Every structure is written in structure tokens, then in C-alpha cells.
PDB file of C-alpha atoms in Angstrom:
ATOM      1  CA  MET C   1      94.311 -36.265 -41.627  1.00  0.00           C
ATOM      2  CA  LYS C   2      91.287 -34.311 -42.841  1.00  0.00           C
ATOM      3  CA  HIS C   3      89.052 -36.386 -40.568  1.00  0.00           C
ATOM      4  CA  VAL C   4      90.962 -35.292 -37.449  1.00  0.00           C
ATOM      5  CA  HIS C   5      88.904 -32.746 -35.539  1.00  0.00           C
ATOM      6  CA  LYS C   6      90.549 -29.488 -34.483  1.00  0.00           C
ATOM      7  CA  LEU C   7      89.817 -30.290 -30.827  1.00  0.00           C
ATOM      8  CA  VAL C   8      92.232 -33.224 -31.109  1.00  0.00           C
ATOM      9  CA  TRP C   9      95.120 -30.902 -31.976  1.00  0.00           C
ATOM     10  CA  ILE C  10      94.115 -28.367 -29.325  1.00  0.00           C
ATOM     11  CA  GLY C  11      93.809 -31.119 -26.706  1.00  0.00           C
ATOM     12  CA  LEU C  12      97.139 -32.704 -27.648  1.00  0.00           C
ATOM     13  CA  PHE C  13      98.857 -29.310 -27.414  1.00  0.00           C
ATOM     14  CA  VAL C  14      97.314 -28.715 -23.967  1.00  0.00           C
ATOM     15  CA  ASN C  15      98.425 -32.168 -22.790  1.00  0.00           C
ATOM     16  CA  ILE C  16     101.996 -31.594 -23.994  1.00  0.00           C
ATOM     17  CA  ILE C  17     102.111 -28.258 -22.153  1.00  0.00           C
ATOM     18  CA  ILE C  18     100.879 -29.974 -18.975  1.00  0.00           C
ATOM     19  CA  CYS C  19     103.654 -32.583 -19.265  1.00  0.00           C
ATOM     20  CA  PHE C  20     106.402 -29.989 -19.536  1.00  0.00           C
ATOM     21  CA  VAL C  21     104.919 -27.820 -16.787  1.00  0.00           C
ATOM     22  CA  ALA C  22     104.811 -30.841 -14.446  1.00  0.00           C
ATOM     23  CA  ARG C  23     108.389 -31.766 -15.384  1.00  0.00           C
ATOM     24  CA  ASN C  24     109.695 -28.242 -14.812  1.00  0.00           C
ATOM     25  CA  LEU C  25     107.903 -27.945 -11.467  1.00  0.00           C
ATOM     26  CA  LEU C  26     109.579 -31.123 -10.251  1.00  0.00           C
ATOM     27  CA  LEU C  27     112.964 -29.943 -11.529  1.00  0.00           C
ATOM     28  CA  ASP C  28     112.551 -26.658  -9.682  1.00  0.00           C
ATOM     29  CA  GLU C  29     111.653 -28.543  -6.496  1.00  0.00           C
ATOM     30  CA  GLY C  30     114.458 -31.058  -7.003  1.00  0.00           C
ATOM     31  CA  GLN C  31     111.968 -33.932  -6.970  1.00  0.00           C
ATOM     32  CA  LEU C  32     112.636 -35.423 -10.414  1.00  0.00           C
ATOM     33  CA  ASN C  33     114.524 -38.424  -9.076  1.00  0.00           C
ATOM     34  CA  PHE C  34     113.766 -42.110  -9.761  1.00  0.00           C
ATOM     35  CA  HIS C  35     116.193 -43.351  -7.098  1.00  0.00           C
ATOM     36  CA  HIS C  36     115.030 -41.415  -4.076  1.00  0.00           C
ATOM     37  CA  ARG C  37     111.959 -43.086  -2.604  1.00  0.00           C
ATOM     38  CA  ALA C  38     110.289 -39.847  -1.514  1.00  0.00           C
ATOM     39  CA  ASP C  39     110.540 -38.349  -4.999  1.00  0.00           C
ATOM     40  CA  SER C  40     110.159 -41.417  -7.200  1.00  0.00           C
ATOM     41  CA  MET C  41     106.345 -41.397  -7.114  1.00  0.00           C
ATOM     42  CA  TRP C  42     106.213 -37.926  -8.655  1.00  0.00           C
ATOM     43  CA  SER C  43     108.925 -38.837 -11.138  1.00  0.00           C
ATOM     44  CA  TRP C  44     107.016 -41.900 -12.308  1.00  0.00           C
ATOM     45  CA  LEU C  45     103.862 -39.800 -12.568  1.00  0.00           C
ATOM     46  CA  VAL C  46     105.579 -37.355 -14.931  1.00  0.00           C
ATOM     47  CA  LEU C  47     106.941 -40.273 -16.962  1.00  0.00           C
ATOM     48  CA  ALA C  48     103.387 -41.679 -17.198  1.00  0.00           C
ATOM     49  CA  LEU C  49     102.146 -38.322 -18.501  1.00  0.00           C
ATOM     50  CA  PHE C  50     104.771 -38.269 -21.241  1.00  0.00           C
ATOM     51  CA  ILE C  51     104.002 -41.883 -22.212  1.00  0.00           C
ATOM     52  CA  ALA C  52     100.296 -41.003 -22.336  1.00  0.00           C
ATOM     53  CA  VAL C  53     100.990 -38.142 -24.748  1.00  0.00           C
ATOM     54  CA  VAL C  54     103.039 -40.464 -26.976  1.00  0.00           C
ATOM     55  CA  VAL C  55     100.137 -42.938 -27.036  1.00  0.00           C
ATOM     56  CA  GLN C  56      97.769 -40.093 -27.910  1.00  0.00           C
ATOM     57  CA  ALA C  57     100.008 -39.043 -30.813  1.00  0.00           C
ATOM     58  CA  VAL C  58     100.168 -42.640 -32.068  1.00  0.00           C
ATOM     59  CA  SER C  59      96.368 -42.851 -31.957  1.00  0.00           C
ATOM     60  CA  ILE C  60      96.150 -39.818 -34.238  1.00  0.00           C
ATOM     61  CA  MET C  61      98.566 -41.361 -36.727  1.00  0.00           C
ATOM     62  CA  LEU C  62      96.567 -44.604 -36.810  1.00  0.00           C
ATOM     63  CA  SER C  63      93.124 -42.992 -36.932  1.00  0.00           C
ATOM     64  CA  GLY C  64      92.960 -42.841 -40.716  1.00  0.00           C
ATOM     65  CA  ARG C  65      93.661 -46.511 -41.396  1.00  0.00           C
ATOM     66  CA  TYR C  66      92.695 -48.181 -38.117  1.00  0.00           C
ATOM     67  CA  PRO C  67      89.964 -46.013 -36.535  1.00  0.00           C
ATOM     68  CA  TYR C  68      88.790 -48.612 -34.011  1.00  0.00           C
ATOM     69  CA  LEU C  69      92.302 -49.298 -32.746  1.00  0.00           C
ATOM     70  CA  ALA C  70      92.988 -45.565 -32.704  1.00  0.00           C
ATOM     71  CA  ILE C  71      89.992 -44.717 -30.508  1.00  0.00           C
ATOM     72  CA  VAL C  72      91.023 -47.425 -28.007  1.00  0.00           C
ATOM     73  CA  LEU C  73      94.563 -46.036 -27.851  1.00  0.00           C
ATOM     74  CA  ALA C  74      93.192 -42.506 -27.528  1.00  0.00           C
ATOM     75  CA  PHE C  75      91.207 -43.482 -24.431  1.00  0.00           C
ATOM     76  CA  ILE C  76      94.136 -45.441 -22.963  1.00  0.00           C
ATOM     77  CA  GLY C  77      96.373 -42.407 -23.392  1.00  0.00           C
ATOM     78  CA  GLY C  78      93.701 -39.915 -22.413  1.00  0.00           C
ATOM     79  CA  ILE C  79      92.387 -41.572 -19.273  1.00  0.00           C
ATOM     80  CA  VAL C  80      95.735 -41.002 -17.542  1.00  0.00           C
ATOM     81  CA  MET C  81      95.351 -37.236 -17.895  1.00  0.00           C
ATOM     82  CA  VAL C  82      91.632 -36.781 -17.151  1.00  0.00           C
ATOM     83  CA  PRO C  83      90.197 -34.177 -16.673  1.00  0.00           C
ATOM     84  CA  ALA C  84      92.788 -32.179 -18.647  1.00  0.00           C
ATOM     85  CA  SER C  85      92.569 -34.620 -21.560  1.00  0.00           C
ATOM     86  CA  MET C  86      88.798 -34.205 -22.007  1.00  0.00           C
ATOM     87  CA  ILE C  87      89.380 -31.776 -24.887  1.00  0.00           C
ATOM     88  CA  PHE C  88      91.507 -34.382 -26.648  1.00  0.00           C
ATOM     89  CA  LEU C  89      89.057 -37.223 -25.964  1.00  0.00           C
ATOM     90  CA  VAL C  90      86.020 -35.300 -27.207  1.00  0.00           C
ATOM     91  CA  GLY C  91      87.938 -34.378 -30.346  1.00  0.00           C
ATOM     92  CA  CYS C  92      88.836 -38.039 -30.856  1.00  0.00           C
ATOM     93  CA  MET C  93      85.173 -39.035 -30.657  1.00  0.00           C
ATOM     94  CA  PHE C  94      84.318 -36.478 -33.340  1.00  0.00           C
ATOM     95  CA  SER C  95      87.213 -37.730 -35.484  1.00  0.00           C
ATOM     96  CA  PHE C  96      86.239 -41.381 -35.015  1.00  0.00           C
ATOM     97  CA  GLN C  97      82.681 -40.776 -36.151  1.00  0.00           C
ATOM     98  CA  THR C  98      83.851 -38.732 -39.138  1.00  0.00           C
ATOM     99  CA  ARG C  99      86.211 -41.517 -40.198  1.00  0.00           C
ATOM    100  CA  ILE C 100      83.834 -44.483 -39.890  1.00  0.00           C
ATOM    101  CA  ASN C 101      80.993 -42.562 -41.563  1.00  0.00           C
ATOM    102  CA  ALA C 102      83.142 -41.269 -44.427  1.00  0.00           C
ATOM    103  CA  GLY C 103      81.126 -43.251 -46.989  1.00  0.00           C
ATOM    104  CA  PHE C 104      77.874 -41.426 -46.200  1.00  0.00           C
ATOM    105  CA  THR C 105      76.674 -38.161 -47.724  1.00  0.00           C
ATOM    106  CA  PRO C 106      76.424 -35.297 -45.202  1.00  0.00           C
ATOM    107  CA  TRP C 107      72.991 -33.668 -44.923  1.00  0.00           C
ATOM    108  CA  ARG C 108      72.525 -29.951 -44.498  1.00  0.00           C
ATOM    109  CA  SER C 109      69.330 -28.003 -43.907  1.00  0.00           C
ATOM    110  CA  THR C 110      68.104 -24.910 -42.104  1.00  0.00           C
ATOM    111  CA  THR C 111      65.349 -24.961 -39.526  1.00  0.00           C
ATOM    112  CA  GLY C 112      63.157 -22.913 -41.839  1.00  0.00           C
ATOM    113  CA  ALA C 113      63.538 -25.363 -44.689  1.00  0.00           C
ATOM    114  CA  MET C 114      62.720 -28.226 -42.368  1.00  0.00           C
ATOM    115  CA  GLY C 115      59.492 -26.616 -41.345  1.00  0.00           C
ATOM    116  CA  ARG C 116      58.332 -25.794 -44.868  1.00  0.00           C
ATOM    117  CA  ASP C 117      58.741 -29.232 -46.418  1.00  0.00           C
ATOM    118  CA  ASP C 118      55.600 -31.303 -45.875  1.00  0.00           C
ATOM    119  CA  ASN C 119      57.349 -34.397 -47.268  1.00  0.00           C
ATOM    120  CA  GLN C 120      59.775 -34.445 -44.363  1.00  0.00           C
ATOM    121  CA  GLN C 121      59.268 -36.171 -41.031  1.00  0.00           C
ATOM    122  CA  LEU C 122      62.154 -35.255 -38.749  1.00  0.00           C
ATOM    123  CA  LEU C 123      62.858 -35.994 -35.108  1.00  0.00           C
ATOM    124  CA  THR C 124      65.625 -34.216 -33.243  1.00  0.00           C
ATOM    125  CA  PHE C 125      67.666 -35.020 -30.149  1.00  0.00           C
ATOM    126  CA  ASN C 126      65.920 -34.563 -26.823  1.00  0.00           C
ATOM    127  CA  ALA C 127      68.763 -32.268 -25.797  1.00  0.00           C
ATOM    128  CA  SER C 128      66.977 -30.917 -22.709  1.00  0.00           C
ATOM    129  CA  GLY C 129      68.072 -33.979 -20.741  1.00  0.00           C
ATOM    130  CA  PHE C 130      71.721 -32.989 -20.977  1.00  0.00           C
ATOM    131  CA  TYR C 131      71.256 -29.767 -19.013  1.00  0.00           C
ATOM    132  CA  PRO C 132      70.233 -31.247 -15.630  1.00  0.00           C
ATOM    133  CA  GLN C 133      72.902 -33.940 -16.028  1.00  0.00           C
ATOM    134  CA  GLY C 134      75.533 -31.320 -16.676  1.00  0.00           C
ATOM    135  CA  ALA C 135      74.376 -29.079 -13.843  1.00  0.00           C
ATOM    136  CA  LEU C 136      74.369 -31.948 -11.339  1.00  0.00           C
ATOM    137  CA  ALA C 137      77.843 -33.046 -12.424  1.00  0.00           C
ATOM    138  CA  LEU C 138      79.161 -29.493 -12.066  1.00  0.00           C
ATOM    139  CA  ILE C 139      77.651 -29.051  -8.600  1.00  0.00           C
ATOM    140  CA  ALA C 140      78.932 -32.452  -7.477  1.00  0.00           C
ATOM    141  CA  GLY C 141      82.389 -31.696  -8.841  1.00  0.00           C
ATOM    142  CA  ILE C 142      82.620 -28.362  -7.040  1.00  0.00           C
ATOM    143  CA  ILE C 143      81.508 -29.929  -3.744  1.00  0.00           C
ATOM    144  CA  ILE C 144      83.985 -32.808  -4.115  1.00  0.00           C
ATOM    145  CA  LEU C 145      86.821 -30.374  -4.867  1.00  0.00           C
ATOM    146  CA  MET C 146      85.896 -28.278  -1.839  1.00  0.00           C
ATOM    147  CA  ILE C 147      86.328 -31.288   0.445  1.00  0.00           C
ATOM    148  CA  GLY C 148      89.750 -31.904  -1.037  1.00  0.00           C
ATOM    149  CA  MET C 149      89.194 -34.759  -3.496  1.00  0.00           C
ATOM    150  CA  GLY C 150      90.821 -34.306  -6.882  1.00  0.00           C
ATOM    151  CA  ILE C 151      88.261 -36.485  -8.647  1.00  0.00           C
ATOM    152  CA  GLY C 152      85.935 -33.495  -8.495  1.00  0.00           C
ATOM    153  CA  GLY C 153      87.711 -32.172 -11.566  1.00  0.00           C
ATOM    154  CA  VAL C 154      86.473 -35.188 -13.529  1.00  0.00           C
ATOM    155  CA  PHE C 155      82.874 -34.400 -12.569  1.00  0.00           C
ATOM    156  CA  ILE C 156      83.324 -30.766 -13.561  1.00  0.00           C
ATOM    157  CA  ALA C 157      84.767 -31.746 -16.952  1.00  0.00           C
ATOM    158  CA  ALA C 158      81.931 -34.231 -17.519  1.00  0.00           C
ATOM    159  CA  GLY C 159      79.389 -31.565 -16.585  1.00  0.00           C
ATOM    160  CA  ILE C 160      80.851 -29.090 -19.063  1.00  0.00           C
ATOM    161  CA  VAL C 161      80.783 -31.731 -21.817  1.00  0.00           C
ATOM    162  CA  ALA C 162      77.130 -32.551 -21.045  1.00  0.00           C
ATOM    163  CA  LEU C 163      76.118 -28.880 -21.164  1.00  0.00           C
ATOM    164  CA  CYS C 164      77.976 -28.409 -24.459  1.00  0.00           C
ATOM    165  CA  ASN C 165      76.227 -31.466 -25.889  1.00  0.00           C
ATOM    166  CA  GLY C 166      72.854 -30.086 -24.846  1.00  0.00           C
ATOM    167  CA  TYR C 167      73.520 -26.819 -26.653  1.00  0.00           C
ATOM    168  CA  ARG C 168      75.097 -28.475 -29.695  1.00  0.00           C
ATOM    169  CA  LEU C 169      72.411 -31.122 -30.240  1.00  0.00           C
ATOM    170  CA  GLN C 170      69.246 -29.131 -29.511  1.00  0.00           C
ATOM    171  CA  ASN C 171      68.271 -28.819 -33.190  1.00  0.00           C
ATOM    172  CA  ARG C 172      70.161 -31.810 -34.593  1.00  0.00           C
ATOM    173  CA  VAL C 173      68.081 -34.378 -36.482  1.00  0.00           C
ATOM    174  CA  VAL C 174      68.414 -37.920 -35.114  1.00  0.00           C
ATOM    175  CA  ILE C 175      66.227 -39.662 -37.668  1.00  0.00           C
ATOM    176  CA  GLY C 176      63.855 -38.574 -40.371  1.00  0.00           C
ATOM    177  CA  VAL C 177      62.477 -39.246 -43.812  1.00  0.00           C
ATOM    178  CA  SER C 178      62.506 -36.868 -46.760  1.00  0.00           C
ATOM    179  CA  GLY C 179      60.976 -38.284 -49.914  1.00  0.00           C
ATOM    180  CA  GLU C 180      62.876 -41.474 -50.738  1.00  0.00           C
ATOM    181  CA  SER C 181      65.782 -40.650 -48.436  1.00  0.00           C
ATOM    182  CA  MET C 182      66.476 -41.236 -44.776  1.00  0.00           C
ATOM    183  CA  ILE C 183      68.219 -38.619 -42.673  1.00  0.00           C
ATOM    184  CA  PHE C 184      70.038 -39.867 -39.593  1.00  0.00           C
ATOM    185  CA  THR C 185      72.731 -39.057 -37.039  1.00  0.00           C
ATOM    186  CA  PRO C 186      74.464 -42.306 -35.993  1.00  0.00           C
ATOM    187  CA  GLY C 187      75.986 -40.983 -32.761  1.00  0.00           C
ATOM    188  CA  LEU C 188      76.246 -38.065 -30.350  1.00  0.00           C
ATOM    189  CA  TYR C 189      79.489 -36.949 -31.953  1.00  0.00           C
ATOM    190  CA  ALA C 190      78.580 -37.784 -35.543  1.00  0.00           C
ATOM    191  CA  ASP C 191      77.507 -35.552 -38.380  1.00  0.00           C
ATOM    192  CA  THR C 192      74.026 -35.898 -39.903  1.00  0.00           C
ATOM    193  CA  TYR C 193      73.823 -37.934 -43.110  1.00  0.00           C
ATOM    194  CA  VAL C 194      71.349 -38.778 -45.867  1.00  0.00           C
ATOM    195  CA  ILE C 195      71.064 -42.187 -47.541  1.00  0.00           C
ATOM    196  CA  PRO C 196      68.510 -43.886 -49.812  1.00  0.00           C
ATOM    197  CA  LEU C 197      65.532 -45.123 -47.822  1.00  0.00           C
ATOM    198  CA  GLY C 198      65.781 -48.541 -49.472  1.00  0.00           C
ATOM    199  CA  ASP C 199      69.278 -49.014 -48.057  1.00  0.00           C
ATOM    200  CA  VAL C 200      67.975 -49.056 -44.469  1.00  0.00           C
ATOM    201  CA  VAL C 201      66.581 -52.145 -42.767  1.00  0.00           C
ATOM    202  CA  LEU C 202      64.703 -52.308 -39.469  1.00  0.00           C
ATOM    203  CA  ALA C 203      66.750 -55.098 -37.889  1.00  0.00           C
ATOM    204  CA  GLU C 204      65.332 -55.118 -34.354  1.00  0.00           C
ATOM    205  CA  ARG C 205      62.325 -53.544 -32.682  1.00  0.00           C
ATOM    206  CA  GLY C 206      61.705 -53.378 -28.924  1.00  0.00           C
ATOM    207  CA  ASN C 207      58.454 -53.100 -27.001  1.00  0.00           C
ATOM    208  CA  ASN C 208      56.560 -49.938 -27.977  1.00  0.00           C
ATOM    209  CA  ASP C 209      59.562 -49.027 -30.125  1.00  0.00           C
ATOM    210  CA  ALA C 210      61.460 -47.980 -26.970  1.00  0.00           C
ATOM    211  CA  LYS C 211      64.632 -49.175 -28.674  1.00  0.00           C
ATOM    212  CA  VAL C 212      65.170 -50.060 -32.327  1.00  0.00           C
ATOM    213  CA  ARG C 213      68.204 -51.187 -34.279  1.00  0.00           C
ATOM    214  CA  LEU C 214      68.658 -50.110 -37.878  1.00  0.00           C
ATOM    215  CA  ARG C 215      71.062 -51.725 -40.332  1.00  0.00           C
ATOM    216  CA  ILE C 216      72.454 -50.151 -43.491  1.00  0.00           C
ATOM    217  CA  ARG C 217      72.670 -52.702 -46.278  1.00  0.00           C
ATOM    218  CA  SER C 218      75.493 -51.142 -48.286  1.00  0.00           C
ATOM    219  CA  SER C 219      77.933 -50.902 -45.389  1.00  0.00           C
ATOM    220  CA  GLY C 220      76.640 -53.532 -42.962  1.00  0.00           C
ATOM    221  CA  ARG C 221      76.728 -50.911 -40.200  1.00  0.00           C
ATOM    222  CA  SER C 222      74.092 -50.926 -37.478  1.00  0.00           C
ATOM    223  CA  PHE C 223      73.044 -48.278 -35.007  1.00  0.00           C
ATOM    224  CA  THR C 224      70.557 -48.222 -32.147  1.00  0.00           C
ATOM    225  CA  LEU C 225      67.924 -45.573 -31.436  1.00  0.00           C
ATOM    226  CA  ARG C 226      66.133 -45.052 -28.147  1.00  0.00           C
ATOM    227  CA  LYS C 227      62.807 -43.262 -28.313  1.00  0.00           C
ATOM    228  CA  LYS C 228      63.410 -41.408 -25.050  1.00  0.00           C
ATOM    229  CA  LEU C 229      66.259 -39.534 -26.760  1.00  0.00           C
ATOM    230  CA  LEU C 230      63.945 -38.155 -29.457  1.00  0.00           C
ATOM    231  CA  ALA C 231      62.110 -34.847 -29.538  1.00  0.00           C
ATOM    232  CA  GLY C 232      59.617 -33.257 -31.902  1.00  0.00           C
ATOM    233  CA  ASP C 233      55.903 -32.929 -32.566  1.00  0.00           C
ATOM    234  CA  ASN C 234      53.978 -36.100 -31.673  1.00  0.00           C
ATOM    235  CA  VAL C 235      57.140 -38.183 -31.205  1.00  0.00           C
ATOM    236  CA  ASN C 236      55.324 -41.520 -30.888  1.00  0.00           C
ATOM    237  CA  ASP C 237      53.284 -41.095 -34.069  1.00  0.00           C
ATOM    238  CA  ALA C 238      56.139 -39.569 -36.063  1.00  0.00           C
ATOM    239  CA  PHE C 239      58.586 -42.283 -35.015  1.00  0.00           C
ATOM    240  CA  ALA C 240      56.092 -45.021 -35.890  1.00  0.00           C
ATOM    241  CA  ALA C 241      55.466 -43.399 -39.293  1.00  0.00           C
ATOM    242  CA  ILE C 242      59.188 -43.288 -40.044  1.00  0.00           C
ATOM    243  CA  LEU C 243      59.706 -46.913 -39.038  1.00  0.00           C
ATOM    244  CA  ALA C 244      56.715 -47.963 -41.153  1.00  0.00           C
ATOM    245  CA  LYS C 245      58.587 -46.802 -44.253  1.00  0.00           C
ATOM    246  CA  LEU C 246      61.523 -49.117 -43.577  1.00  0.00           C
ATOM    247  CA  SER C 247      61.782 -52.698 -44.736  1.00  0.00           C
ATOM    248  CA  THR C 248      62.358 -55.418 -42.140  1.00  0.00           C
ATOM    249  CA  VAL C 249      64.835 -58.269 -42.005  1.00  0.00           C
TER     250      VAL C 249
END
């Protein structure tokens, strides 16, 4: 269970609390009744919340051995409780990436070290794009809630996640080369790893390198990079220089 992110446990705890609060509110109002037509809708809703939490717990138990099945179950169980389950779902995405990338060596560096090493070519996430997305989602969510539509909460949760991603990824390396090693982050919720440069193959290359697909020989894993998501000094030239060091299929 070491791969399970702390947000998963926090989110699961929050979801369990929500289930019991909803149940107790219905009991206090005398509406927890599956036989009375007027109350059955709320009763079935509470039952669905409890089932969703059970599915979420099962996804955690399966995440170590069956990560792909676990992430599907996590979203099935989590979607029922959105936006409250966003904490749980974000934690599951962190956990999923940690589990499937367990064979890679994590890379650590400080900004100062990055700048001093002339042998490194590093490109970071273009995190600035997350801020307007998050702000628009927040504004839209507030407006939708004000007109009485509950789906506004989903927009607000999505906006908060986008803003957090912008802050979290602003100095995170997406791809880079350091000597005979490649540094890469395979996903928004993944850690940054280092692997031998010779283990990476340029499997697919789009027009003007707008989108490229890299494959890792040792694991068979592939991941896609889009140039518009990259930031750094002279992105076009730096990206081309990094790709030039990779072998092709």
C-alpha cells in the first residue's frame, strides 16, 4: 500500500462521512424509506452513496496488483459522489501513476542545479495555461450555482484542481537530457524519472514535432508529448535537440 497517495485516504474518509451525514439527515426527517414513493428516491440515493464508497475501497485494495482495473473502479465509484469525491479521484490518479511507474528511478534536482549544468537540456510544463482554465471553471461554477444548478459544484472542483495543477507543475520537468540519461514525467500526476537515454525510442513524430510518441524499450511503455505543453528557453530548438539524441523505430 506504499503506492497509495495520502489524498486517497483523506478522500475516502470524507466520502464515508458524507454517506453517514446523508443517512442521518434522512433518518431525522423520516425519509429513509424504500417503500414510500415520495421518500424512496432519497433512500436509493443514500444506498448508491454507500455502494460507491464500497467500490472505492475495493479499488484501493486492488490497486497494488491490478492498477488498471483499480483506476476504472475508482472512477466508477467516484463519479457518483462528484464533486465531493474529487479529493479521492485526484489521489487515485497519483497512486495509479506511482504504481505503473514503479520500475523507474525517481529523479530529484533543485532549480539551481538545473541551471548550472551545461550538459542538461530540460523543458518544463507550460503550467501557465492551467490558471485561466481554472479561473474560468471557478467563475462558471459560481454562476451556475447562483442560478440553482447543482452541477456548478463540479465546475468549481475542476477549477480548483486546475489551479492546483498550475502551481504544482510550474517547475516540473516534462522531458530533458542529462549526459547519457533522459529525464521525463510521463503524466500530469506522475513523478519525474530518469532512465538511460538508449532505452528510449522515438516511435512517432508529428508535423513540426507538435506531438511525439516515445517508447521505452525495457518496459514497452509509451507516452505522448505535445509541444504546446512545454515551456523553457527556446522551446522549439531545445525540443528538437532532445529528440535528435533519441533513436528511431
